[in-house]
XYZ file of C-alpha atoms in Angstrom:
582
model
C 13.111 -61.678 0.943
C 16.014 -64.395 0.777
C 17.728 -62.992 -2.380
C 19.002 -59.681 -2.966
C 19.001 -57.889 -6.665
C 23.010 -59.354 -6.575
C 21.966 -62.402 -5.277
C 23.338 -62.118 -1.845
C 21.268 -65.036 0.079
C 20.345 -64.098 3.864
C 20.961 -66.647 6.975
C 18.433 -68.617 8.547
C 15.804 -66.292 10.086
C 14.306 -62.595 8.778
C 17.337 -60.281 7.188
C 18.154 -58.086 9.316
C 16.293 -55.182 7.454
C 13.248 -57.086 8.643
C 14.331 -57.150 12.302
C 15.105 -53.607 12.023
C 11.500 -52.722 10.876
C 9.570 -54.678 13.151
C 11.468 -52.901 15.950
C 10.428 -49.626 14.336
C 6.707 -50.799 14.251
C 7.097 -51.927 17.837
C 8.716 -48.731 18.932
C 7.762 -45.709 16.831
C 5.459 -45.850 13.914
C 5.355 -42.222 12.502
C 9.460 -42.850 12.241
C 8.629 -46.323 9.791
C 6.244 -44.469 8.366
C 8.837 -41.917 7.375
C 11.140 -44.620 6.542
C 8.609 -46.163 4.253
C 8.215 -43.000 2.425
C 11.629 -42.408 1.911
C 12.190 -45.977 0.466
C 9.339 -44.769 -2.197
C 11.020 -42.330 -2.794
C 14.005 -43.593 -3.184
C 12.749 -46.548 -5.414
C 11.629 -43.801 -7.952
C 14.276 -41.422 -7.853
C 16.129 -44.728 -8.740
C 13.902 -46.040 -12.035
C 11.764 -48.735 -10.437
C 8.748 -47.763 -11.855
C 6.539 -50.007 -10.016
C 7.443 -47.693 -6.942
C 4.976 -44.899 -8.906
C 2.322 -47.823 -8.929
C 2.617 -48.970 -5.551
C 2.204 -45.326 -4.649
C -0.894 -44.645 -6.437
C -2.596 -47.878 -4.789
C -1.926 -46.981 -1.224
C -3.900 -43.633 -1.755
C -7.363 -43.784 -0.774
C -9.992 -44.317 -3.742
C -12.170 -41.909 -5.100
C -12.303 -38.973 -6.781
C -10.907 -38.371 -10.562
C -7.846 -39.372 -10.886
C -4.979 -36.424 -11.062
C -2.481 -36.140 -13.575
C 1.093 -36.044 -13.600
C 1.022 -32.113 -13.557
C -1.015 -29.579 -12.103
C -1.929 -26.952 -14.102
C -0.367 -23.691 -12.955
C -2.019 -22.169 -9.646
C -3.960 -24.846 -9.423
C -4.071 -26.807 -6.244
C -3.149 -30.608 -5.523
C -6.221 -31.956 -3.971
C -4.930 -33.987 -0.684
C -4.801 -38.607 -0.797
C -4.626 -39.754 3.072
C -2.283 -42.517 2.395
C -4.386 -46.582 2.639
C -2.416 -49.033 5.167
C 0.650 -47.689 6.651
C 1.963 -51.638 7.796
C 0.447 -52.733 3.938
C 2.606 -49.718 2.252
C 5.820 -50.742 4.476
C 5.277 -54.241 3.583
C 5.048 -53.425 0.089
C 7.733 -50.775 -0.644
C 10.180 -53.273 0.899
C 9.230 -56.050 -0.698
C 9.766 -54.098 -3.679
C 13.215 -53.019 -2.748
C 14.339 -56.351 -2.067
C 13.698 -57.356 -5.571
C 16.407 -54.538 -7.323
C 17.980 -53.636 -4.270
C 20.724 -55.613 -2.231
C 20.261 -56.239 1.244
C 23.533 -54.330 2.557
C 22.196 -51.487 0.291
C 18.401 -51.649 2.021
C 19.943 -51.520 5.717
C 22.186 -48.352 4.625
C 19.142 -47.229 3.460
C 17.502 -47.050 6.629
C 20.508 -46.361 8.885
C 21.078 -43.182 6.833
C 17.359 -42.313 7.352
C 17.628 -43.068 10.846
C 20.724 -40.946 11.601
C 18.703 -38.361 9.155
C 15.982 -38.578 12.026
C 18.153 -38.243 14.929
C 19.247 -35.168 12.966
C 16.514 -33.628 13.160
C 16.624 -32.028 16.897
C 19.446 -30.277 16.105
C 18.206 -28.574 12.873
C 14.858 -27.468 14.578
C 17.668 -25.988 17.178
C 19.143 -24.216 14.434
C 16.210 -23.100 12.777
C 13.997 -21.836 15.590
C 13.315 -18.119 15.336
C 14.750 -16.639 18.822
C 16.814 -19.515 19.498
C 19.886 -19.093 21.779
C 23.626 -20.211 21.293
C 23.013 -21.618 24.845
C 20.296 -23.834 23.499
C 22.067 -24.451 19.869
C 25.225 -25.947 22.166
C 23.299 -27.936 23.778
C 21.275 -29.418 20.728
C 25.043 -29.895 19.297
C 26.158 -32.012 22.550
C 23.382 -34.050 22.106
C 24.324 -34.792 18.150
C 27.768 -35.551 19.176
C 26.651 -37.663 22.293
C 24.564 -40.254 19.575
C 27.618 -40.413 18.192
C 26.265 -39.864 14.261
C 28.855 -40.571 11.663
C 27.845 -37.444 9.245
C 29.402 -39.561 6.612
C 26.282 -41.600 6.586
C 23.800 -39.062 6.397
C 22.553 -38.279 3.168
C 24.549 -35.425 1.510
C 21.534 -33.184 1.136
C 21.158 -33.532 5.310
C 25.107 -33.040 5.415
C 24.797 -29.895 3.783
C 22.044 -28.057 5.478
C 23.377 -28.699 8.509
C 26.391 -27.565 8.069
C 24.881 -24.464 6.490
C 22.624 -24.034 9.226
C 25.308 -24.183 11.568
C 27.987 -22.088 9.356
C 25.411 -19.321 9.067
C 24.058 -19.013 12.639
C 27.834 -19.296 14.412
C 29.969 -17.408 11.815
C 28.336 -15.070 9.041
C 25.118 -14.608 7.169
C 26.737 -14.143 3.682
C 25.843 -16.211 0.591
C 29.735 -16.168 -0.586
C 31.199 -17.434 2.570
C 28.365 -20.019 2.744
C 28.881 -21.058 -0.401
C 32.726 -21.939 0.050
C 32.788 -22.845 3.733
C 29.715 -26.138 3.195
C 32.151 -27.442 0.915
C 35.183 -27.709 3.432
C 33.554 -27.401 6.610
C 32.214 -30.682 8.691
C 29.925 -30.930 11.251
C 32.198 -32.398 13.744
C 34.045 -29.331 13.638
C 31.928 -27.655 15.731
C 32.245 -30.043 18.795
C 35.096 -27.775 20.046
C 34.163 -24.498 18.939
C 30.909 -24.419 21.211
C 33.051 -25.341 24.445
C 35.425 -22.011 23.339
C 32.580 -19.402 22.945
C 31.898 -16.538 25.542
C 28.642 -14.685 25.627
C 25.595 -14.010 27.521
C 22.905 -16.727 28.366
C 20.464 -15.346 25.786
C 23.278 -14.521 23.383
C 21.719 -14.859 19.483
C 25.363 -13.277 18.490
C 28.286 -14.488 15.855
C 31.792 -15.117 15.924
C 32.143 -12.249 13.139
C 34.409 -11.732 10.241
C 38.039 -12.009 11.538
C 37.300 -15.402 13.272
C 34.825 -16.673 10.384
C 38.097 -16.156 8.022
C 40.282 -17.742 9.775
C 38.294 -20.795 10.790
C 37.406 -20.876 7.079
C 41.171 -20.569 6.063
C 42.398 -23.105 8.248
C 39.621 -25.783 7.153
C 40.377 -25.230 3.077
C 44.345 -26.130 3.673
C 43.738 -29.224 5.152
C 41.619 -30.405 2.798
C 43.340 -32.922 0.533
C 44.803 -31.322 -2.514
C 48.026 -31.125 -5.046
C 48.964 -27.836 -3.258
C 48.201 -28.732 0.150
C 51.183 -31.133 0.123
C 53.475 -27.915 1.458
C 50.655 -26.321 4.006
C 50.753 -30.337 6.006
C 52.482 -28.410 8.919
C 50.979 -25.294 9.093
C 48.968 -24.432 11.879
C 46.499 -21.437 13.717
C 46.956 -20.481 17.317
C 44.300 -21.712 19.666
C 41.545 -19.442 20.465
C 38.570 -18.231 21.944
C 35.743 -16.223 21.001
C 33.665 -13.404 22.572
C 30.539 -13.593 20.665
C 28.833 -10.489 19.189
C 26.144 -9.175 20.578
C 28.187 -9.599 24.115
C 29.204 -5.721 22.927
C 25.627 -4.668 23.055
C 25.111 -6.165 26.795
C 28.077 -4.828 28.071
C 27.083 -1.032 26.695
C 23.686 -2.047 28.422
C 24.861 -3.290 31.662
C 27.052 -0.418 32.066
C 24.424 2.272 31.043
C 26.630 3.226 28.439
C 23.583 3.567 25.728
C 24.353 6.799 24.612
C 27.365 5.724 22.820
C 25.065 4.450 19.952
C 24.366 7.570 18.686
C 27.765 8.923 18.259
C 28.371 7.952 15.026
C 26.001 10.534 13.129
C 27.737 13.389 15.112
C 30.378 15.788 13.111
C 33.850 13.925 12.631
C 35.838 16.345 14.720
C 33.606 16.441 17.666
C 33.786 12.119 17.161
C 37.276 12.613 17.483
C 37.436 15.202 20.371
C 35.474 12.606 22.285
C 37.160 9.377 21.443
C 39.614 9.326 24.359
C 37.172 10.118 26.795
C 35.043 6.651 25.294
C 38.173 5.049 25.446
C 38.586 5.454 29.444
C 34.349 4.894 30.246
C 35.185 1.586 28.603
C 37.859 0.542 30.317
C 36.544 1.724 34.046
C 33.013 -0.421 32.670
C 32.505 -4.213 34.433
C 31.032 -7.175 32.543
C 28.324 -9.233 33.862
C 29.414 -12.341 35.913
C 28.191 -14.549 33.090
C 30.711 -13.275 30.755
C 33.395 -12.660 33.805
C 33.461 -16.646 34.373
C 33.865 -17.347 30.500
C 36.723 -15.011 30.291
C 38.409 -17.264 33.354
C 37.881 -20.627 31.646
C 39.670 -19.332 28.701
C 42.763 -17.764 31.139
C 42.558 -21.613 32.971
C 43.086 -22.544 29.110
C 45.746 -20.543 28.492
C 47.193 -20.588 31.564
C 49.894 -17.596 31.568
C 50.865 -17.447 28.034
C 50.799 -14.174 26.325
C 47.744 -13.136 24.940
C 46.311 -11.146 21.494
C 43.152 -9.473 21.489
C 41.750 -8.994 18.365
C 38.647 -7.326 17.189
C 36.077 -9.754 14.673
C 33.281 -7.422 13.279
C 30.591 -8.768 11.575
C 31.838 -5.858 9.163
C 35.253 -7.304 8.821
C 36.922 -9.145 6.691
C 33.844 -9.447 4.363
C 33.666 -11.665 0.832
C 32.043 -8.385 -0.804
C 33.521 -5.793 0.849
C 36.958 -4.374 2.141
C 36.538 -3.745 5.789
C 39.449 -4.655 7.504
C 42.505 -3.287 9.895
C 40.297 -0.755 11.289
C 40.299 -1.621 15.217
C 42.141 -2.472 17.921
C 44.516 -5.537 18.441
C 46.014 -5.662 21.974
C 48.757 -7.629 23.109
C 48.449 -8.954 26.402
C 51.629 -10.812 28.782
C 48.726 -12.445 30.709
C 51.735 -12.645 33.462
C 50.910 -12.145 37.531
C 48.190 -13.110 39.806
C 44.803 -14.775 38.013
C 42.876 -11.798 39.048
C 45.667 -9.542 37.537
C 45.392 -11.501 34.436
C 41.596 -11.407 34.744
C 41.308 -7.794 34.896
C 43.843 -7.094 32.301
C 41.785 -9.526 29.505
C 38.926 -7.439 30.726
C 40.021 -3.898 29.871
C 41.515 -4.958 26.702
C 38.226 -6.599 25.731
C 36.609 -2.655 26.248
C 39.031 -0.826 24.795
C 38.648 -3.402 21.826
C 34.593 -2.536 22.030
C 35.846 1.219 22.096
C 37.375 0.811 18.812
C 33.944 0.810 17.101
C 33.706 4.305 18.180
C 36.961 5.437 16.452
C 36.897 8.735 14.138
C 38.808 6.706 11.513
C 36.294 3.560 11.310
C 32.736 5.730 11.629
C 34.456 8.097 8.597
C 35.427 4.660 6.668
C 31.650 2.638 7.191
C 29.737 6.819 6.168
C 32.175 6.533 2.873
C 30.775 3.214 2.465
C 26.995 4.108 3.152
C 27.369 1.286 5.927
C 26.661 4.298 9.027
C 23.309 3.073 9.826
C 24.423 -0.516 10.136
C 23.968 -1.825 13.964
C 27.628 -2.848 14.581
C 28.400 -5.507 16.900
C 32.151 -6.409 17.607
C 32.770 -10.159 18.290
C 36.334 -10.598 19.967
C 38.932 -13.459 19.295
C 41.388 -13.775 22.184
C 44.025 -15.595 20.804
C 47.534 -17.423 21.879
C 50.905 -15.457 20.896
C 52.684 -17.260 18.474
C 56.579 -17.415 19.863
C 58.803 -19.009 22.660
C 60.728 -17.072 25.520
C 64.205 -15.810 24.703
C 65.730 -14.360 27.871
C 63.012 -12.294 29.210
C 61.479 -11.456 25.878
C 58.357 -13.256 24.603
C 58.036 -13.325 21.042
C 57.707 -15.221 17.466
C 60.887 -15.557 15.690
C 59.434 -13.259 12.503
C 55.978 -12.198 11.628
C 54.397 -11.162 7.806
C 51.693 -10.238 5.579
C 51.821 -12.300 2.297
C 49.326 -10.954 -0.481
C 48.066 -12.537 -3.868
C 48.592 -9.234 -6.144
C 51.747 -7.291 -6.010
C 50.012 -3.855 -6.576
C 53.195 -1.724 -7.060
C 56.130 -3.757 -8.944
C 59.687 -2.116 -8.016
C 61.142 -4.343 -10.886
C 59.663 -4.535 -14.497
C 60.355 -8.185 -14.012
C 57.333 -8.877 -11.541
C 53.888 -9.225 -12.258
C 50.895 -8.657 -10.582
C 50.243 -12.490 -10.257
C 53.574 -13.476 -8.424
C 52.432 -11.692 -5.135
C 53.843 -9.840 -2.111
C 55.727 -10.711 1.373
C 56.466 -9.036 3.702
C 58.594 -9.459 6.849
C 59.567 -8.461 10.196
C 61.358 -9.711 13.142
C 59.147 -9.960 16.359
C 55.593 -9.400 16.961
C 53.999 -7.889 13.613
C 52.712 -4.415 14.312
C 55.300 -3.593 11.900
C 54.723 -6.147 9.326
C 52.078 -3.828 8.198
C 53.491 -0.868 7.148
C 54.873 0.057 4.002
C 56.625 3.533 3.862
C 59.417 4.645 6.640
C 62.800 4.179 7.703
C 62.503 1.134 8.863
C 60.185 -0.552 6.319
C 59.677 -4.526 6.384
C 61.504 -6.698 4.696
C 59.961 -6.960 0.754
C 60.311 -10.695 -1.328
C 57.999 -11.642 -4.242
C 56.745 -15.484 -3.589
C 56.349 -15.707 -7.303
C 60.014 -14.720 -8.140
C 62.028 -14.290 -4.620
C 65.088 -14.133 -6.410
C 64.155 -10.481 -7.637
C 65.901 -8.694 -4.427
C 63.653 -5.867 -2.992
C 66.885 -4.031 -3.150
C 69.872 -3.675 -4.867
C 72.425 -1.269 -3.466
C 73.884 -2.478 -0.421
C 73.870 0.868 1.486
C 69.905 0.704 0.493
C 69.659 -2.612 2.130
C 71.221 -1.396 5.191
C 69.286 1.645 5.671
C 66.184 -0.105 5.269
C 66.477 -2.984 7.357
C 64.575 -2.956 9.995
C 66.227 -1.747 13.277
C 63.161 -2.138 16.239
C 61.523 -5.220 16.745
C 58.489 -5.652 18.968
C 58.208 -7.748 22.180
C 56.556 -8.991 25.024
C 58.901 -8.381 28.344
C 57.678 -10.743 30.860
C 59.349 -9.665 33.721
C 58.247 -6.130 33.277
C 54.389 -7.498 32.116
C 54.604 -5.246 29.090
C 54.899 -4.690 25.131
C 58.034 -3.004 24.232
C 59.832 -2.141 21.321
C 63.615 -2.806 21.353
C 67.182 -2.109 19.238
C 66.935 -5.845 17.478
C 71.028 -5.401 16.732
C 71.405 -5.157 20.969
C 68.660 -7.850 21.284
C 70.770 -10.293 18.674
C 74.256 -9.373 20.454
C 72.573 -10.671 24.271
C 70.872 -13.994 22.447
C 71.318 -14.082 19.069
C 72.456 -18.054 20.083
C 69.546 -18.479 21.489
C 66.818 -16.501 18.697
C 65.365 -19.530 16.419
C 66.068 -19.310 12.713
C 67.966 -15.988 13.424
C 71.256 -17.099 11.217
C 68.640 -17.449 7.758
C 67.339 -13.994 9.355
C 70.902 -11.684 9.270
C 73.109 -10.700 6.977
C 76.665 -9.215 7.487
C 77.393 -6.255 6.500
C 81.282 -6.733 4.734
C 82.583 -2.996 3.758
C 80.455 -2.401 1.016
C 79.168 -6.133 0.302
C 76.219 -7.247 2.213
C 76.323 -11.251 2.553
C 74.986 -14.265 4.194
C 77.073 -15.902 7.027
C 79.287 -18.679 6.160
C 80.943 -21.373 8.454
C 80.476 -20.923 11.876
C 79.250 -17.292 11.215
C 77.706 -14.566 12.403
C 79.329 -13.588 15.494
C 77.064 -11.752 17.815
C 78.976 -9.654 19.405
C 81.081 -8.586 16.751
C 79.871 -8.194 13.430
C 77.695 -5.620 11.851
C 74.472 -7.177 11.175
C 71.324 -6.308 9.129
C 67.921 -7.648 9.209
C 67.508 -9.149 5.461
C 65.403 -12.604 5.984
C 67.949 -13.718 2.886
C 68.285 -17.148 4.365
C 64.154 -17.266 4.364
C 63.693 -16.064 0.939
C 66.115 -18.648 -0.291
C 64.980 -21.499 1.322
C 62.350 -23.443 -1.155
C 60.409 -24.906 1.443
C 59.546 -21.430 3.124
C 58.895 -19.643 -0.471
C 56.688 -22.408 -1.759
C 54.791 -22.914 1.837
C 54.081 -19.200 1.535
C 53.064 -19.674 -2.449
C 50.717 -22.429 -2.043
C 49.265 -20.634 0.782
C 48.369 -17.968 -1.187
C 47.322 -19.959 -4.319
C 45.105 -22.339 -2.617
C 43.289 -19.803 -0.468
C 43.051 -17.450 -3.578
C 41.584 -20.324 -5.490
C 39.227 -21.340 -3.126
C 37.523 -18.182 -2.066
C 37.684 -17.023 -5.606
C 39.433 -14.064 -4.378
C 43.099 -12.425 -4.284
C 43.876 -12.443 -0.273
C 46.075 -10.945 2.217
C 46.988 -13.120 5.283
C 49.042 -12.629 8.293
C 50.840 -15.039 9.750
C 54.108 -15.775 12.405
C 56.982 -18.514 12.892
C 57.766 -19.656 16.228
C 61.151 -21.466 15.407
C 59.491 -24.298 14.477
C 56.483 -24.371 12.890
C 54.130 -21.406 10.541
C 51.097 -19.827 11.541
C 48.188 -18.481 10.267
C 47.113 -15.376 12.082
C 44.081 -14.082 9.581
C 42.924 -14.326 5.781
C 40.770 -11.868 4.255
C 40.246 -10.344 0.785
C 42.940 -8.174 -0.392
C 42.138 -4.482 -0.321
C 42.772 -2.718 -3.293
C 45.248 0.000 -2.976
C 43.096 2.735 -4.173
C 40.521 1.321 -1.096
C 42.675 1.373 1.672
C 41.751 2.436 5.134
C 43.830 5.727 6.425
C 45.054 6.061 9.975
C 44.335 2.026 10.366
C 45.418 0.331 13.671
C 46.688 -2.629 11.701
C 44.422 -5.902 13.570
């Protein structure tokens, strides 16, 4: 054992493999036995074909000897294995001779670290388990301080699968992408931002599951991901599932199950009247003291709501913009803030019983699926101007531009689209004041061409939190722009001025507030190259990735981009009806 296969010569003393071992013997024997077996293993799967020997004369004699195969349905008759200290003495002895030293003490540190693993998998595999329990199990991993790195790739990925299917979704296509970006150590801070019941076996659900997803693909190294280096997702925290199905039953609200097989109309008729027994329900204390921590988190910045069915935002299916988003200015007292989280939470859960959504899952023979709503309640994206709250511009940006107003687009080169504000807005696509259009593929294709169309078009409202008044309100953005148009971030690439009949970007020291005629145009955005090509790669990396064309949301504080959601692009022939866009 003083010579390696490269002919690395240990110090005076046992290598340190050796040390390592005899510790193992000293301290737990089934673990070197393990080891031992491993190194067999290992030895084979590498060509040493004395490891196949040594195997066969550890096993117990007698009996006929076996071949390499079994014929089929036949069954392998059982070898107790000879001298576990003479086989550990003998398949490292072996590995010494092909094997390097450093490369024998990886060896077993991997193994080890596979070992110490192994709580936390039986965690995530246990029928019945709780996410209580699974945090804890994921603590303890994080507390032995395991460099995943080091594990063998096969352990790498079943965990992460393990832990990508019980927190997030149980679909074969997400699983599929997300092991490949997703690490371990990601999970660390997830578990300390979920809320749910103490024997909660829940999810996170679609909306989150996309987003986590999206935000782990773009930083992964890449020759697009050179634009997306800045980008960033608001901080968040998670409601879990089957919270939903405990707060129906805590409130005796069981009857609401049923609802969904009853005629459309009469589903309708009723909704408002679900609406208010949610928001006059209580949650339990357990959930009441997660939805605190997150307010001490957040302290008293505004606040989004958004719905995260395990329906939503599907690989396989279109399922999306179908419930409730509520905006929250989380201003006043912490019980005022408390109490306000908590009724948006319900009317979120009323959603589910919608007219539009129940019609939408019986067209999609999905009605006798039991739904359960997992909640994201998220940070607003913006800064405060004046008394306003609000991000400087919001959008949806999707891979396939379905309806081409020039012949000079394709399909391929996509669709943007803009508003100024929070992005209710950014969602529709017919109406006066319809959002600003640009093609990331070709931006300099203008959405339109007449300057009177422009002006018409452009929108006039914008949404925004009023903190003084503690509400969401929907103001003139040409009075907004005259009071702090100095103050608005990125307005000036935002405006155009409106010249007689030319409409045109400002020049100099332009615009001035007060004074000129002004029109909401984003020109300044759509020609700035590092904007269009963030947006591009955005879309081309995700796209690529997920194997899918996809629609995201996102918003721009001033200074940096967000993104809001991904999800698969609907089709235009698929598209929800009467959606409450989320």
């Amino acid at each position: 054992s003083g010579e390696g296969a490269d002919g690395e010569t240990s110090p005076t003393g046992p290598p340190p493999w050796e040390t390592l071992l005899e510790f193992l013997g000293r301290t737990d024997q089934n673990l070197l036995l393990r080891i031992t077996r491993k190194m067999i293993a290992h030895l084979c799967w590498r060509g040493v074909t004395e490891a196949n020997e040594l195997f066969e004369r550890c096993l117990q004699r007698g009996g006929a000897r076996e071949g390499a195969m079994l014929a089929p349905n036949h069954r392998a008759r059982r070898h107790p294995l000879h001298d576990k200290p003479e086989l550990t003495r003998l398949a490292f002895e072996l590995a010494t001779r092909h094997f390097s030293q450093s490369e024998v003490i990886a060896c077993i540190q991997a193994w080890i670290n596979e070992e110490r693993s192994t709580s936390l998998i039986e965690s995530l595999e246990t029928p019945g388990a709780g996410l209580a329990e699974m945090a804890a199990a994921i603590e303890r991993y994080q507390s032995a301080a395991i460099d995943e790195t080091e594990l063998p790739p096969a352990v790498q990925t079943g965990l992460k699968v393990a832990l990508l299917r019980r927190y997030f979704v149980d679909q074969l296509a997400f699983l599929s992408v997300a092991r490949r970006f997703v690490e371990i150590r990601d999970f660390y801070d997830l578990i300390r931002r979920l809320i749910h019941p103490s024997r909660s076996q829940g999810r996170i659900g679609g909306k989150g599951a996309g987003l986590f997803l999206a935000s782990r693909i773009v930083r992964h190294p890449g020759p697009a991901n050179g634009a997306l280096r800045d980008l960033k997702t608001p901080a968040t925290w998670y409601v879990i599932s089957d919270t939903l199905l405990d707060f129906v039953h805590y409130n005796n609200l069981d009857e609401v199950y049923n609802r969904k097989y009853m005629e459309i109309e009469r589903i309708r008729q009723d909704y408002p009247h679900i609406v208010q027994l949610f928001r006059n329900a209580v949650f339990p204390p357990e959930v009441v003291k997660g939805l605190a921590a997150a307010l001490d988190d957040f302290r008293d910045r505004p606040l989004i709501v958004r719905s995260s069915s395990l329906l939503e935002d599907r690989f396989e299916s279109a399922f999306s913009d179908q419930y409730k988003s509520i905006f929250l200015p989380n201003q006043g007292s912490k019980e005022q803030r408390l109490d306000a989280l908590q009724r948006a939470i319900a009317e979120v859960y009323a959603s589910i019983y919608s007219p539009d959504p129940i019609a939408y899952r019986a067209a999609r023979g999905l009605l006798d699926y039991r739904e359960e709503m997992g909640v994201l309640i998220q940070e607003v994206v913006g800064q405060r101007i004046g008394r306003y709250f609000m991000p400087a511009f919001s959008g949806v940006a999707l891979s396939r531009l379905e309806h081409p107003w020039s012949k000079r687009l394709r399909r391929e080169d996509g669709l943007v689209r803009l508003v100024p504000g929070l992005g209710r807005r950014a969602a529709d696509r017919l109406g006066p004041e319809a959002p600003v259009r640009f093609s990331p593929g070709q931006p300099d294709v203008p959405g339109f061409e007449a300057p009177e169309e422009i002006v018409r078009c452009a929108p006039r409202s914008i949404d925004v939190i009023n903190l003084e008044t503690n509400a969401v309100e929907t103001v003139d953005v040409r009075v907004l722009l005259r009071g702090f148009g100095e103050k608005y971030p990125l307005a000036r690439s935002m405006v155009s001025i409106v010249d007689g009949d030319r409409v045109r970007p400002p020049t100099g020291l332009e615009p001035s507030w007060g004074e000129d005629e002004l029109a909401i145009t984003f020109q300044g955005l759509i020609d700035d190259p590092s904007f269009v090509s963030c947006v591009r790669a955005l879309l081309e990396v995700l796209g690529e990735h997920l194997a899918s064309p996809v629609e995201l949301e996102f918003a721009h504080d001033g200074t940096d981009l967000y993104l809001l959601e991904c999800r698969p692009q609907i089709p235009a022939d698929d598209q929800p009806s009467g959606a409450t866009p989320g």
